[in-house]
């Protein structure tokens, strides 16, 4: 899922850093940047800190370029600080009914201990934000994007109050006493297994458990935003630095920042809210129909259901696609053409360190979304050849049982 990030270059390291810093710099608001519990640890370990969604976050570290960090994650394991994400706990006997009223997920039939990617929708079927919902015995654990935190909370609380006023038994708590640390890459499981002293082979992708790691009680979800096997670990704030040190002590692990995280997610075909998703785009247009539970497609009962059901039945006018682009990289906003006709625009793009080709996501007219379709993308005033490609661009490494 989940998060919000941008940009990578696989060429000179200085170029990477400048591009990434431009991408992550937020508009000046005069407000002091928030810091995660790991902030000082990042600085001590060579983290290059940049403003992102109101937080001071590492875009990369001094020991690795963004491109090198990307490759390290694909082949080994990297630790990312994602504590800026909004984590909430939903409780009360009507928690499932309430959360199904504001998301498209089939939470009722989600097994306990399992998670699902979903979206908050508005009355028009547009996406307010994407989110991960984890179902536990007596609660829902929900993680949403940092850049949408204020908007998400206002939206949830408004509907929560109305639900409660009708007698609904549900409550929301912001989880601000825990940090969120992600370890991602094909060696993530062996690193974590060495710390807990047992196998994680029976924990599938998108499932979660409460696990004690060297005396630290954690919530461990097998998930992430890189396309690789990995875990997102919710850890008490007071133990966050100690846990990170335990993970990084393994020779197969390096620290990684927002720069590598974005190129990894783009290769994995994962959306970035505010770029590939927004409030004018429906889950069907975004290629996220699978997030709409089968029961929900017929029953509805969520905001914008009529629009989304219409899209499911009658189709849409635009579709999210993947592109392989010749020449210079196609960045967000680049226009897409078919036989001279303007048919869409790019929403994310970068050179793929793994493929050594330029990859991008775009929205184009329906009918032009099939793999192999030849298109053109305008970059710096010049039209370049592009071809529609299946996503993920790089095969996923998710663990299945």
mmCIF file of C-alpha atoms in Angstrom:
data_model
loop_
_atom_site.group_PDB
_atom_site.id
_atom_site.type_symbol
_atom_site.label_atom_id
_atom_site.label_comp_id
_atom_site.label_asym_id
_atom_site.label_seq_id
_atom_site.Cartn_x
_atom_site.Cartn_y
_atom_site.Cartn_z
ATOM 1 C CA UNK A 1 0.000 0.000 0.000
ATOM 2 C CA UNK A 2 0.243 2.160 1.111
ATOM 3 C CA UNK A 3 2.201 5.321 1.679
ATOM 4 C CA UNK A 4 3.213 8.271 -0.379
ATOM 5 C CA UNK A 5 6.508 8.762 -2.119
ATOM 6 C CA UNK A 6 8.292 9.840 -5.255
ATOM 7 C CA UNK A 7 11.169 9.475 -7.737
ATOM 8 C CA UNK A 8 14.484 7.809 -8.428
ATOM 9 C CA UNK A 9 17.273 7.990 -10.942
ATOM 10 C CA UNK A 10 19.591 5.086 -11.604
ATOM 11 C CA UNK A 11 22.259 7.408 -12.992
ATOM 12 C CA UNK A 12 24.702 9.613 -10.979
ATOM 13 C CA UNK A 13 24.167 9.617 -7.215
ATOM 14 C CA UNK A 14 24.104 13.411 -7.036
ATOM 15 C CA UNK A 15 21.356 13.456 -9.642
ATOM 16 C CA UNK A 16 19.414 10.946 -7.567
ATOM 17 C CA UNK A 17 19.656 13.033 -4.434
ATOM 18 C CA UNK A 18 18.648 16.292 -6.143
ATOM 19 C CA UNK A 19 15.692 14.672 -7.896
ATOM 20 C CA UNK A 20 14.514 12.943 -4.747
ATOM 21 C CA UNK A 21 14.822 16.064 -2.634
ATOM 22 C CA UNK A 22 12.725 18.040 -5.116
ATOM 23 C CA UNK A 23 10.152 15.268 -5.083
ATOM 24 C CA UNK A 24 9.820 15.060 -1.329
ATOM 25 C CA UNK A 25 9.960 18.743 -0.469
ATOM 26 C CA UNK A 26 6.575 19.913 0.741
ATOM 27 C CA UNK A 27 5.182 23.386 0.308
ATOM 28 C CA UNK A 28 6.427 25.719 3.033
ATOM 29 C CA UNK A 29 3.825 26.165 5.738
ATOM 30 C CA UNK A 30 5.879 27.777 8.468
ATOM 31 C CA UNK A 31 5.131 24.834 10.747
ATOM 32 C CA UNK A 32 7.928 22.830 12.342
ATOM 33 C CA UNK A 33 8.407 19.404 10.796
ATOM 34 C CA UNK A 34 7.364 16.460 12.911
ATOM 35 C CA UNK A 35 9.986 13.885 13.770
ATOM 36 C CA UNK A 36 9.638 10.147 14.225
ATOM 37 C CA UNK A 37 11.199 8.452 17.245
ATOM 38 C CA UNK A 38 13.958 7.253 14.898
ATOM 39 C CA UNK A 39 14.859 10.739 13.629
ATOM 40 C CA UNK A 40 18.106 11.132 15.566
ATOM 41 C CA UNK A 41 19.086 7.553 14.704
ATOM 42 C CA UNK A 42 18.675 8.373 11.001
ATOM 43 C CA UNK A 43 20.898 11.449 11.308
ATOM 44 C CA UNK A 44 23.546 9.537 13.270
ATOM 45 C CA UNK A 45 23.632 6.921 10.516
ATOM 46 C CA UNK A 46 24.002 9.317 7.595
ATOM 47 C CA UNK A 47 20.363 9.825 6.739
ATOM 48 C CA UNK A 48 19.715 12.708 4.348
ATOM 49 C CA UNK A 49 16.599 14.268 5.846
ATOM 50 C CA UNK A 50 13.971 15.989 3.694
ATOM 51 C CA UNK A 51 10.480 17.363 4.344
ATOM 52 C CA UNK A 52 7.741 14.892 3.490
ATOM 53 C CA UNK A 53 4.041 15.167 4.389
ATOM 54 C CA UNK A 54 4.906 17.430 7.318
ATOM 55 C CA UNK A 55 7.620 15.091 8.616
ATOM 56 C CA UNK A 56 11.404 15.094 8.495
ATOM 57 C CA UNK A 57 12.213 11.792 6.777
ATOM 58 C CA UNK A 58 15.341 10.153 5.307
ATOM 59 C CA UNK A 59 15.396 10.064 1.514
ATOM 60 C CA UNK A 60 18.647 8.075 1.461
ATOM 61 C CA UNK A 61 21.745 7.305 3.548
ATOM 62 C CA UNK A 62 25.354 8.332 3.002
ATOM 63 C CA UNK A 63 26.636 4.772 2.524
ATOM 64 C CA UNK A 64 24.396 3.953 -0.464
ATOM 65 C CA UNK A 65 23.051 5.826 -3.455
ATOM 66 C CA UNK A 66 19.310 5.545 -4.057
ATOM 67 C CA UNK A 67 19.958 3.145 -6.928
ATOM 68 C CA UNK A 68 22.284 0.987 -4.816
ATOM 69 C CA UNK A 69 19.732 0.951 -1.998
ATOM 70 C CA UNK A 70 17.082 -0.156 -4.466
ATOM 71 C CA UNK A 71 19.234 -3.086 -5.640
ATOM 72 C CA UNK A 72 20.158 -4.015 -2.068
ATOM 73 C CA UNK A 73 16.465 -4.300 -1.179
ATOM 74 C CA UNK A 74 15.695 -6.430 -4.230
ATOM 75 C CA UNK A 75 18.514 -8.856 -3.357
ATOM 76 C CA UNK A 76 18.874 -8.698 0.431
ATOM 77 C CA UNK A 77 16.841 -6.737 3.008
ATOM 78 C CA UNK A 78 16.379 -3.073 3.936
ATOM 79 C CA UNK A 79 14.809 -1.330 6.909
ATOM 80 C CA UNK A 80 12.481 1.621 6.312
ATOM 81 C CA UNK A 81 11.052 3.978 8.937
ATOM 82 C CA UNK A 82 7.350 4.341 8.150
ATOM 83 C CA UNK A 83 6.327 5.720 11.537
ATOM 84 C CA UNK A 84 4.885 8.805 9.854
ATOM 85 C CA UNK A 85 1.961 6.712 8.631
ATOM 86 C CA UNK A 86 -1.408 7.137 10.357
ATOM 87 C CA UNK A 87 -2.198 4.077 12.479
ATOM 88 C CA UNK A 88 -5.568 3.707 14.171
ATOM 89 C CA UNK A 89 -7.414 1.068 16.157
ATOM 90 C CA UNK A 90 -11.180 0.636 15.664
ATOM 91 C CA UNK A 91 -13.103 -1.068 18.483
ATOM 92 C CA UNK A 92 -16.710 -1.745 19.482
ATOM 93 C CA UNK A 93 -19.181 -4.464 18.486
ATOM 94 C CA UNK A 94 -20.272 -2.505 15.384
ATOM 95 C CA UNK A 95 -16.708 -1.782 14.158
ATOM 96 C CA UNK A 96 -17.036 -3.954 11.047
ATOM 97 C CA UNK A 97 -20.390 -2.498 10.063
ATOM 98 C CA UNK A 98 -19.058 1.030 10.506
ATOM 99 C CA UNK A 99 -15.841 0.509 8.570
ATOM 100 C CA UNK A 100 -17.676 -1.212 5.747
ATOM 101 C CA UNK A 101 -19.786 1.948 5.422
ATOM 102 C CA UNK A 102 -16.726 4.046 4.580
ATOM 103 C CA UNK A 103 -14.555 1.527 2.666
ATOM 104 C CA UNK A 104 -15.145 -0.980 -0.134
ATOM 105 C CA UNK A 105 -13.680 -3.948 1.772
ATOM 106 C CA UNK A 106 -15.523 -7.120 2.744
ATOM 107 C CA UNK A 107 -14.300 -7.049 6.347
ATOM 108 C CA UNK A 108 -17.082 -9.326 7.558
ATOM 109 C CA UNK A 109 -15.622 -12.274 5.630
ATOM 110 C CA UNK A 110 -11.978 -11.348 6.236
ATOM 111 C CA UNK A 111 -10.392 -14.022 8.463
ATOM 112 C CA UNK A 112 -9.111 -12.927 11.861
ATOM 113 C CA UNK A 113 -5.393 -12.192 11.573
ATOM 114 C CA UNK A 114 -5.635 -11.256 7.882
ATOM 115 C CA UNK A 115 -5.299 -7.866 6.214
ATOM 116 C CA UNK A 116 -6.608 -6.335 3.026
ATOM 117 C CA UNK A 117 -5.852 -3.280 0.934
ATOM 118 C CA UNK A 118 -8.920 -1.066 0.644
ATOM 119 C CA UNK A 119 -9.915 2.505 -0.144
ATOM 120 C CA UNK A 120 -11.980 5.192 1.547
ATOM 121 C CA UNK A 121 -14.469 6.497 -1.015
ATOM 122 C CA UNK A 122 -16.453 9.711 -1.314
ATOM 123 C CA UNK A 123 -20.070 10.136 -2.392
ATOM 124 C CA UNK A 124 -18.996 10.143 -6.056
ATOM 125 C CA UNK A 125 -17.011 6.925 -5.819
ATOM 126 C CA UNK A 126 -13.659 8.730 -5.836
ATOM 127 C CA UNK A 127 -10.775 7.581 -3.663
ATOM 128 C CA UNK A 128 -10.159 9.666 -0.541
ATOM 129 C CA UNK A 129 -7.192 7.484 0.393
ATOM 130 C CA UNK A 130 -5.940 3.914 0.213
ATOM 131 C CA UNK A 131 -5.532 1.981 3.451
ATOM 132 C CA UNK A 132 -4.599 -1.374 4.950
ATOM 133 C CA UNK A 133 -7.160 -2.968 7.265
ATOM 134 C CA UNK A 134 -6.054 -5.786 9.583
ATOM 135 C CA UNK A 135 -8.761 -7.749 11.394
ATOM 136 C CA UNK A 136 -8.105 -8.926 14.935
ATOM 137 C CA UNK A 137 -10.400 -10.689 17.386
ATOM 138 C CA UNK A 138 -11.632 -7.522 19.075
ATOM 139 C CA UNK A 139 -10.423 -4.693 16.859
ATOM 140 C CA UNK A 140 -9.412 -3.456 13.430
ATOM 141 C CA UNK A 141 -5.861 -2.176 12.964
ATOM 142 C CA UNK A 142 -5.813 0.409 10.177
ATOM 143 C CA UNK A 143 -2.823 2.086 8.499
ATOM 144 C CA UNK A 144 -3.285 5.039 6.134
ATOM 145 C CA UNK A 145 -1.068 7.539 4.324
ATOM 146 C CA UNK A 146 0.770 10.252 6.248
ATOM 147 C CA UNK A 147 -0.006 12.860 3.615
ATOM 148 C CA UNK A 148 -3.741 12.225 4.035
ATOM 149 C CA UNK A 149 -3.778 11.896 7.835
ATOM 150 C CA UNK A 150 -5.715 15.082 8.612
ATOM 151 C CA UNK A 151 -8.160 14.511 5.775
ATOM 152 C CA UNK A 152 -8.675 10.854 6.672
ATOM 153 C CA UNK A 153 -9.276 11.572 10.348
ATOM 154 C CA UNK A 154 -11.770 14.339 9.584
ATOM 155 C CA UNK A 155 -13.623 12.036 7.186
ATOM 156 C CA UNK A 156 -13.670 9.052 9.558
ATOM 157 C CA UNK A 157 -14.664 11.132 12.585
ATOM 158 C CA UNK A 158 -17.523 12.854 10.764
ATOM 159 C CA UNK A 159 -19.042 9.515 9.777
ATOM 160 C CA UNK A 160 -18.168 7.987 13.144
ATOM 161 C CA UNK A 161 -20.134 10.662 14.976
ATOM 162 C CA UNK A 162 -23.173 10.152 12.738
ATOM 163 C CA UNK A 163 -22.909 6.380 13.228
ATOM 164 C CA UNK A 164 -22.650 6.755 17.003
ATOM 165 C CA UNK A 165 -25.589 9.167 17.088
ATOM 166 C CA UNK A 166 -27.693 6.394 15.563
ATOM 167 C CA UNK A 167 -26.708 4.048 18.386
ATOM 168 C CA UNK A 168 -23.684 2.390 16.780
ATOM 169 C CA UNK A 169 -21.106 0.929 19.151
ATOM 170 C CA UNK A 170 -17.735 1.892 17.685
ATOM 171 C CA UNK A 171 -14.710 3.941 18.716
ATOM 172 C CA UNK A 172 -11.446 5.116 17.189
ATOM 173 C CA UNK A 173 -8.025 5.516 18.794
ATOM 174 C CA UNK A 174 -4.947 6.975 17.133
ATOM 175 C CA UNK A 175 -1.988 4.707 17.847
ATOM 176 C CA UNK A 176 0.648 7.320 18.661
ATOM 177 C CA UNK A 177 2.523 5.328 21.306
ATOM 178 C CA UNK A 178 3.971 2.934 18.705
ATOM 179 C CA UNK A 179 6.368 3.359 15.787
ATOM 180 C CA UNK A 180 6.199 1.463 12.491
ATOM 181 C CA UNK A 181 9.361 -0.132 11.101
ATOM 182 C CA UNK A 182 9.380 -2.094 7.830
ATOM 183 C CA UNK A 183 11.942 -4.680 6.796
ATOM 184 C CA UNK A 184 11.678 -5.525 3.105
ATOM 185 C CA UNK A 185 13.491 -7.865 0.728
ATOM 186 C CA UNK A 186 13.970 -11.585 0.032
ATOM 187 C CA UNK A 187 16.132 -12.061 3.131
ATOM 188 C CA UNK A 188 13.683 -10.321 5.489
ATOM 189 C CA UNK A 189 12.164 -13.537 6.786
ATOM 190 C CA UNK A 190 15.501 -15.168 7.635
ATOM 191 C CA UNK A 191 16.600 -11.995 9.449
ATOM 192 C CA UNK A 192 13.436 -11.904 11.545
ATOM 193 C CA UNK A 193 13.454 -15.661 12.138
ATOM 194 C CA UNK A 194 16.977 -15.438 13.571
ATOM 195 C CA UNK A 195 15.724 -12.898 16.110
ATOM 196 C CA UNK A 196 12.573 -14.734 17.206
ATOM 197 C CA UNK A 197 14.036 -18.233 17.052
ATOM 198 C CA UNK A 198 11.297 -19.819 14.966
ATOM 199 C CA UNK A 199 10.093 -20.172 11.407
ATOM 200 C CA UNK A 200 7.702 -17.723 9.759
ATOM 201 C CA UNK A 201 6.947 -20.006 6.814
ATOM 202 C CA UNK A 202 3.342 -20.429 7.977
ATOM 203 C CA UNK A 203 2.715 -16.673 8.034
ATOM 204 C CA UNK A 204 1.441 -15.726 4.554
ATOM 205 C CA UNK A 205 1.551 -12.364 2.838
ATOM 206 C CA UNK A 206 -1.036 -9.941 4.303
ATOM 207 C CA UNK A 207 -1.410 -11.843 7.594
ATOM 208 C CA UNK A 208 -0.337 -10.495 10.983
ATOM 209 C CA UNK A 209 0.566 -11.772 14.436
ATOM 210 C CA UNK A 210 1.628 -10.476 17.814
ATOM 211 C CA UNK A 211 5.254 -11.613 18.175
ATOM 212 C CA UNK A 212 7.909 -10.990 20.824
ATOM 213 C CA UNK A 213 11.247 -10.005 19.269
ATOM 214 C CA UNK A 214 14.110 -10.278 21.759
ATOM 215 C CA UNK A 215 11.794 -9.315 24.610
ATOM 216 C CA UNK A 216 9.983 -6.574 22.652
ATOM 217 C CA UNK A 217 6.242 -7.135 22.122
ATOM 218 C CA UNK A 218 5.388 -6.265 18.521
ATOM 219 C CA UNK A 219 2.570 -6.444 16.002
ATOM 220 C CA UNK A 220 4.118 -8.020 12.901
ATOM 221 C CA UNK A 221 2.315 -7.882 9.546
ATOM 222 C CA UNK A 222 3.747 -9.643 6.492
ATOM 223 C CA UNK A 223 3.241 -6.772 4.076
ATOM 224 C CA UNK A 224 4.977 -3.778 2.546
ATOM 225 C CA UNK A 225 5.304 -1.339 -0.325
ATOM 226 C CA UNK A 226 8.194 -2.730 -2.353
ATOM 227 C CA UNK A 227 6.853 -5.820 -4.132
ATOM 228 C CA UNK A 228 9.201 -7.996 -2.079
ATOM 229 C CA UNK A 229 8.592 -10.278 0.880
ATOM 230 C CA UNK A 230 8.743 -8.267 4.074
ATOM 231 C CA UNK A 231 7.206 -7.230 7.358
ATOM 232 C CA UNK A 232 5.796 -4.068 8.871
ATOM 233 C CA UNK A 233 6.444 -4.074 12.605
ATOM 234 C CA UNK A 234 4.482 -1.935 15.053
ATOM 235 C CA UNK A 235 6.752 -1.457 18.068
ATOM 236 C CA UNK A 236 6.390 0.600 21.288
ATOM 237 C CA UNK A 237 8.075 3.980 20.843
ATOM 238 C CA UNK A 238 10.501 3.282 23.641
ATOM 239 C CA UNK A 239 11.763 0.157 21.866
ATOM 240 C CA UNK A 240 11.828 1.440 18.267
ATOM 241 C CA UNK A 241 15.525 2.319 18.157
ATOM 242 C CA UNK A 242 16.521 -0.929 19.888
ATOM 243 C CA UNK A 243 14.476 -2.996 17.418
ATOM 244 C CA UNK A 244 15.934 -1.150 14.435
ATOM 245 C CA UNK A 245 19.455 -1.760 15.723
ATOM 246 C CA UNK A 246 18.678 -5.469 16.104
ATOM 247 C CA UNK A 247 17.511 -5.661 12.498
ATOM 248 C CA UNK A 248 20.379 -3.632 11.042
ATOM 249 C CA UNK A 249 22.964 -5.644 12.986
ATOM 250 C CA UNK A 250 22.411 -8.446 10.490
ATOM 251 C CA UNK A 251 24.962 -8.156 7.634
ATOM 252 C CA UNK A 252 22.162 -8.726 5.109
ATOM 253 C CA UNK A 253 20.355 -5.547 6.194
ATOM 254 C CA UNK A 254 20.865 -1.868 5.320
ATOM 255 C CA UNK A 255 18.862 1.249 6.124
ATOM 256 C CA UNK A 256 16.827 2.652 3.210
ATOM 257 C CA UNK A 257 14.884 5.848 2.599
ATOM 258 C CA UNK A 258 12.036 7.322 0.625
ATOM 259 C CA UNK A 259 13.990 7.422 -2.643
ATOM 260 C CA UNK A 260 14.458 3.676 -2.964
ATOM 261 C CA UNK A 261 10.993 3.071 -1.566
ATOM 262 C CA UNK A 262 9.411 4.925 -4.453
ATOM 263 C CA UNK A 263 11.303 3.242 -7.295
ATOM 264 C CA UNK A 264 10.615 -0.121 -5.639
ATOM 265 C CA UNK A 265 6.874 0.571 -5.383
ATOM 266 C CA UNK A 266 6.692 1.786 -8.980
ATOM 267 C CA UNK A 267 8.425 -1.342 -10.291
ATOM 268 C CA UNK A 268 5.882 -3.287 -8.221
ATOM 269 C CA UNK A 269 2.974 -1.421 -9.871
ATOM 270 C CA UNK A 270 1.808 0.025 -6.548
ATOM 271 C CA UNK A 271 -0.057 3.324 -6.480
ATOM 272 C CA UNK A 272 1.018 6.535 -4.787
ATOM 273 C CA UNK A 273 -1.889 8.565 -3.424
ATOM 274 C CA UNK A 274 -2.099 12.112 -4.754
ATOM 275 C CA UNK A 275 -0.467 11.011 -7.990
ATOM 276 C CA UNK A 276 -1.865 7.678 -9.222
ATOM 277 C CA UNK A 277 -4.983 7.975 -7.041
ATOM 278 C CA UNK A 278 -7.169 10.919 -6.029
ATOM 279 C CA UNK A 279 -10.751 11.872 -5.245
ATOM 280 C CA UNK A 280 -11.762 11.983 -8.920
ATOM 281 C CA UNK A 281 -10.607 8.424 -9.641
ATOM 282 C CA UNK A 282 -12.709 5.358 -8.822
ATOM 283 C CA UNK A 283 -11.276 1.966 -7.821
ATOM 284 C CA UNK A 284 -12.418 0.560 -11.172
ATOM 285 C CA UNK A 285 -10.591 3.232 -13.179
ATOM 286 C CA UNK A 286 -7.509 2.664 -11.016
ATOM 287 C CA UNK A 287 -7.409 -1.068 -11.703
ATOM 288 C CA UNK A 288 -8.295 -1.742 -8.071
ATOM 289 C CA UNK A 289 -11.590 -3.514 -8.686
ATOM 290 C CA UNK A 290 -10.206 -6.448 -6.699
ATOM 291 C CA UNK A 291 -10.318 -4.310 -3.543
ATOM 292 C CA UNK A 292 -14.118 -4.139 -3.819
ATOM 293 C CA UNK A 293 -15.344 -7.273 -2.067
ATOM 294 C CA UNK A 294 -17.626 -9.478 -4.160
ATOM 295 C CA UNK A 295 -20.417 -9.138 -1.610
ATOM 296 C CA UNK A 296 -19.968 -5.367 -1.596
ATOM 297 C CA UNK A 297 -20.267 -5.169 -5.390
ATOM 298 C CA UNK A 298 -23.870 -6.323 -5.179
ATOM 299 C CA UNK A 299 -24.913 -5.106 -1.721
ATOM 300 C CA UNK A 300 -23.203 -1.707 -1.866
ATOM 301 C CA UNK A 301 -23.653 0.095 1.425
ATOM 302 C CA UNK A 302 -20.553 2.282 1.133
ATOM 303 C CA UNK A 303 -20.087 5.867 -0.017
ATOM 304 C CA UNK A 304 -20.219 6.179 -3.803
ATOM 305 C CA UNK A 305 -21.515 2.636 -4.252
ATOM 306 C CA UNK A 306 -23.900 3.578 -7.069
ATOM 307 C CA UNK A 307 -21.080 5.085 -9.159
ATOM 308 C CA UNK A 308 -18.739 2.167 -8.570
ATOM 309 C CA UNK A 309 -21.471 -0.366 -9.352
ATOM 310 C CA UNK A 310 -22.170 1.524 -12.579
ATOM 311 C CA UNK A 311 -18.478 1.398 -13.482
ATOM 312 C CA UNK A 312 -18.425 -2.332 -12.806
ATOM 313 C CA UNK A 313 -21.498 -2.933 -14.963
ATOM 314 C CA UNK A 314 -21.024 -0.479 -17.819
ATOM 315 C CA UNK A 315 -17.295 0.115 -17.881
ATOM 316 C CA UNK A 316 -15.185 3.266 -17.541
ATOM 317 C CA UNK A 317 -13.784 5.867 -19.927
ATOM 318 C CA UNK A 318 -10.193 5.722 -18.641
ATOM 319 C CA UNK A 319 -7.895 3.083 -17.207
ATOM 320 C CA UNK A 320 -4.642 3.035 -15.257
ATOM 321 C CA UNK A 321 -1.864 1.374 -17.230
ATOM 322 C CA UNK A 322 1.831 0.619 -17.061
ATOM 323 C CA UNK A 323 4.201 1.945 -19.726
ATOM 324 C CA UNK A 324 7.721 1.176 -20.918
ATOM 325 C CA UNK A 325 9.057 4.431 -22.348
ATOM 326 C CA UNK A 326 11.924 4.918 -24.806
ATOM 327 C CA UNK A 327 14.276 7.881 -24.528
ATOM 328 C CA UNK A 328 14.126 10.190 -21.505
ATOM 329 C CA UNK A 329 12.057 9.174 -18.458
ATOM 330 C CA UNK A 330 8.399 10.246 -18.560
ATOM 331 C CA UNK A 331 7.520 12.089 -15.357
ATOM 332 C CA UNK A 332 4.195 12.970 -13.774
ATOM 333 C CA UNK A 333 2.089 15.171 -16.053
ATOM 334 C CA UNK A 334 3.622 14.007 -19.338
ATOM 335 C CA UNK A 335 0.926 13.733 -22.002
ATOM 336 C CA UNK A 336 0.151 10.428 -23.702
ATOM 337 C CA UNK A 337 -0.839 10.209 -27.400
ATOM 338 C CA UNK A 338 -2.250 7.599 -29.753
ATOM 339 C CA UNK A 339 -1.907 8.307 -33.478
ATOM 340 C CA UNK A 340 -1.552 12.015 -32.720
ATOM 341 C CA UNK A 341 -4.601 12.154 -30.416
ATOM 342 C CA UNK A 342 -4.159 13.176 -26.769
ATOM 343 C CA UNK A 343 -5.475 10.174 -24.811
ATOM 344 C CA UNK A 344 -4.134 10.554 -21.289
ATOM 345 C CA UNK A 345 -1.295 11.549 -18.994
ATOM 346 C CA UNK A 346 1.454 10.036 -16.884
ATOM 347 C CA UNK A 347 0.952 9.992 -13.104
ATOM 348 C CA UNK A 348 4.266 8.441 -11.976
ATOM 349 C CA UNK A 349 7.478 7.622 -13.779
ATOM 350 C CA UNK A 350 11.177 6.879 -13.289
ATOM 351 C CA UNK A 351 14.044 4.820 -14.669
ATOM 352 C CA UNK A 352 13.731 1.252 -13.372
ATOM 353 C CA UNK A 353 17.003 0.259 -11.671
ATOM 354 C CA UNK A 354 16.083 -3.416 -12.036
ATOM 355 C CA UNK A 355 14.976 -3.412 -15.686
ATOM 356 C CA UNK A 356 17.280 -0.593 -16.802
ATOM 357 C CA UNK A 357 14.309 0.791 -18.729
ATOM 358 C CA UNK A 358 12.027 3.756 -18.133
ATOM 359 C CA UNK A 359 8.749 2.778 -16.494
ATOM 360 C CA UNK A 360 5.644 4.823 -15.827
ATOM 361 C CA UNK A 361 2.008 4.689 -14.814
ATOM 362 C CA UNK A 362 -0.619 6.629 -16.723
ATOM 363 C CA UNK A 363 -4.357 6.983 -17.225
ATOM 364 C CA UNK A 364 -5.495 6.579 -20.831
ATOM 365 C CA UNK A 365 -8.736 6.206 -22.754
ATOM 366 C CA UNK A 366 -10.411 2.854 -22.237
ATOM 367 C CA UNK A 367 -9.538 0.489 -25.053
ATOM 368 C CA UNK A 368 -5.897 1.535 -25.127
ATOM 369 C CA UNK A 369 -5.054 -0.353 -21.943
ATOM 370 C CA UNK A 370 -4.162 -3.723 -23.423
ATOM 371 C CA UNK A 371 -0.588 -4.959 -23.085
ATOM 372 C CA UNK A 372 1.451 -4.293 -26.215
ATOM 373 C CA UNK A 373 -0.538 -1.240 -27.328
ATOM 374 C CA UNK A 374 1.798 1.288 -28.981
ATOM 375 C CA UNK A 375 1.550 4.859 -27.703
ATOM 376 C CA UNK A 376 3.653 8.008 -27.516
ATOM 377 C CA UNK A 377 4.606 10.146 -24.513
ATOM 378 C CA UNK A 378 5.617 13.789 -24.824
ATOM 379 C CA UNK A 379 8.751 14.560 -22.808
ATOM 380 C CA UNK A 380 10.389 17.993 -22.981
ATOM 381 C CA UNK A 381 8.433 18.843 -26.092
ATOM 382 C CA UNK A 382 9.384 15.668 -27.958
ATOM 383 C CA UNK A 383 7.215 12.620 -28.532
ATOM 384 C CA UNK A 384 8.793 9.314 -27.555
ATOM 385 C CA UNK A 385 7.656 5.768 -28.206
ATOM 386 C CA UNK A 386 5.954 3.933 -25.376
ATOM 387 C CA UNK A 387 4.274 0.560 -25.073
ATOM 388 C CA UNK A 388 1.638 -0.584 -22.609
ATOM 389 C CA UNK A 389 3.102 -3.196 -20.253
ATOM 390 C CA UNK A 390 1.613 -5.431 -17.621
ATOM 391 C CA UNK A 391 2.190 -4.527 -13.991
ATOM 392 C CA UNK A 392 4.004 -5.316 -11.849
ATOM 393 C CA UNK A 393 6.961 -4.468 -14.047
ATOM 394 C CA UNK A 394 9.131 -6.663 -11.801
ATOM 395 C CA UNK A 395 7.635 -9.963 -10.551
ATOM 396 C CA UNK A 396 6.449 -9.807 -6.951
ATOM 397 C CA UNK A 397 8.261 -11.762 -4.265
ATOM 398 C CA UNK A 398 5.348 -12.055 -1.828
ATOM 399 C CA UNK A 399 5.383 -15.111 0.427
ATOM 400 C CA UNK A 400 2.554 -17.586 -0.059
ATOM 401 C CA UNK A 401 1.696 -20.592 2.086
#
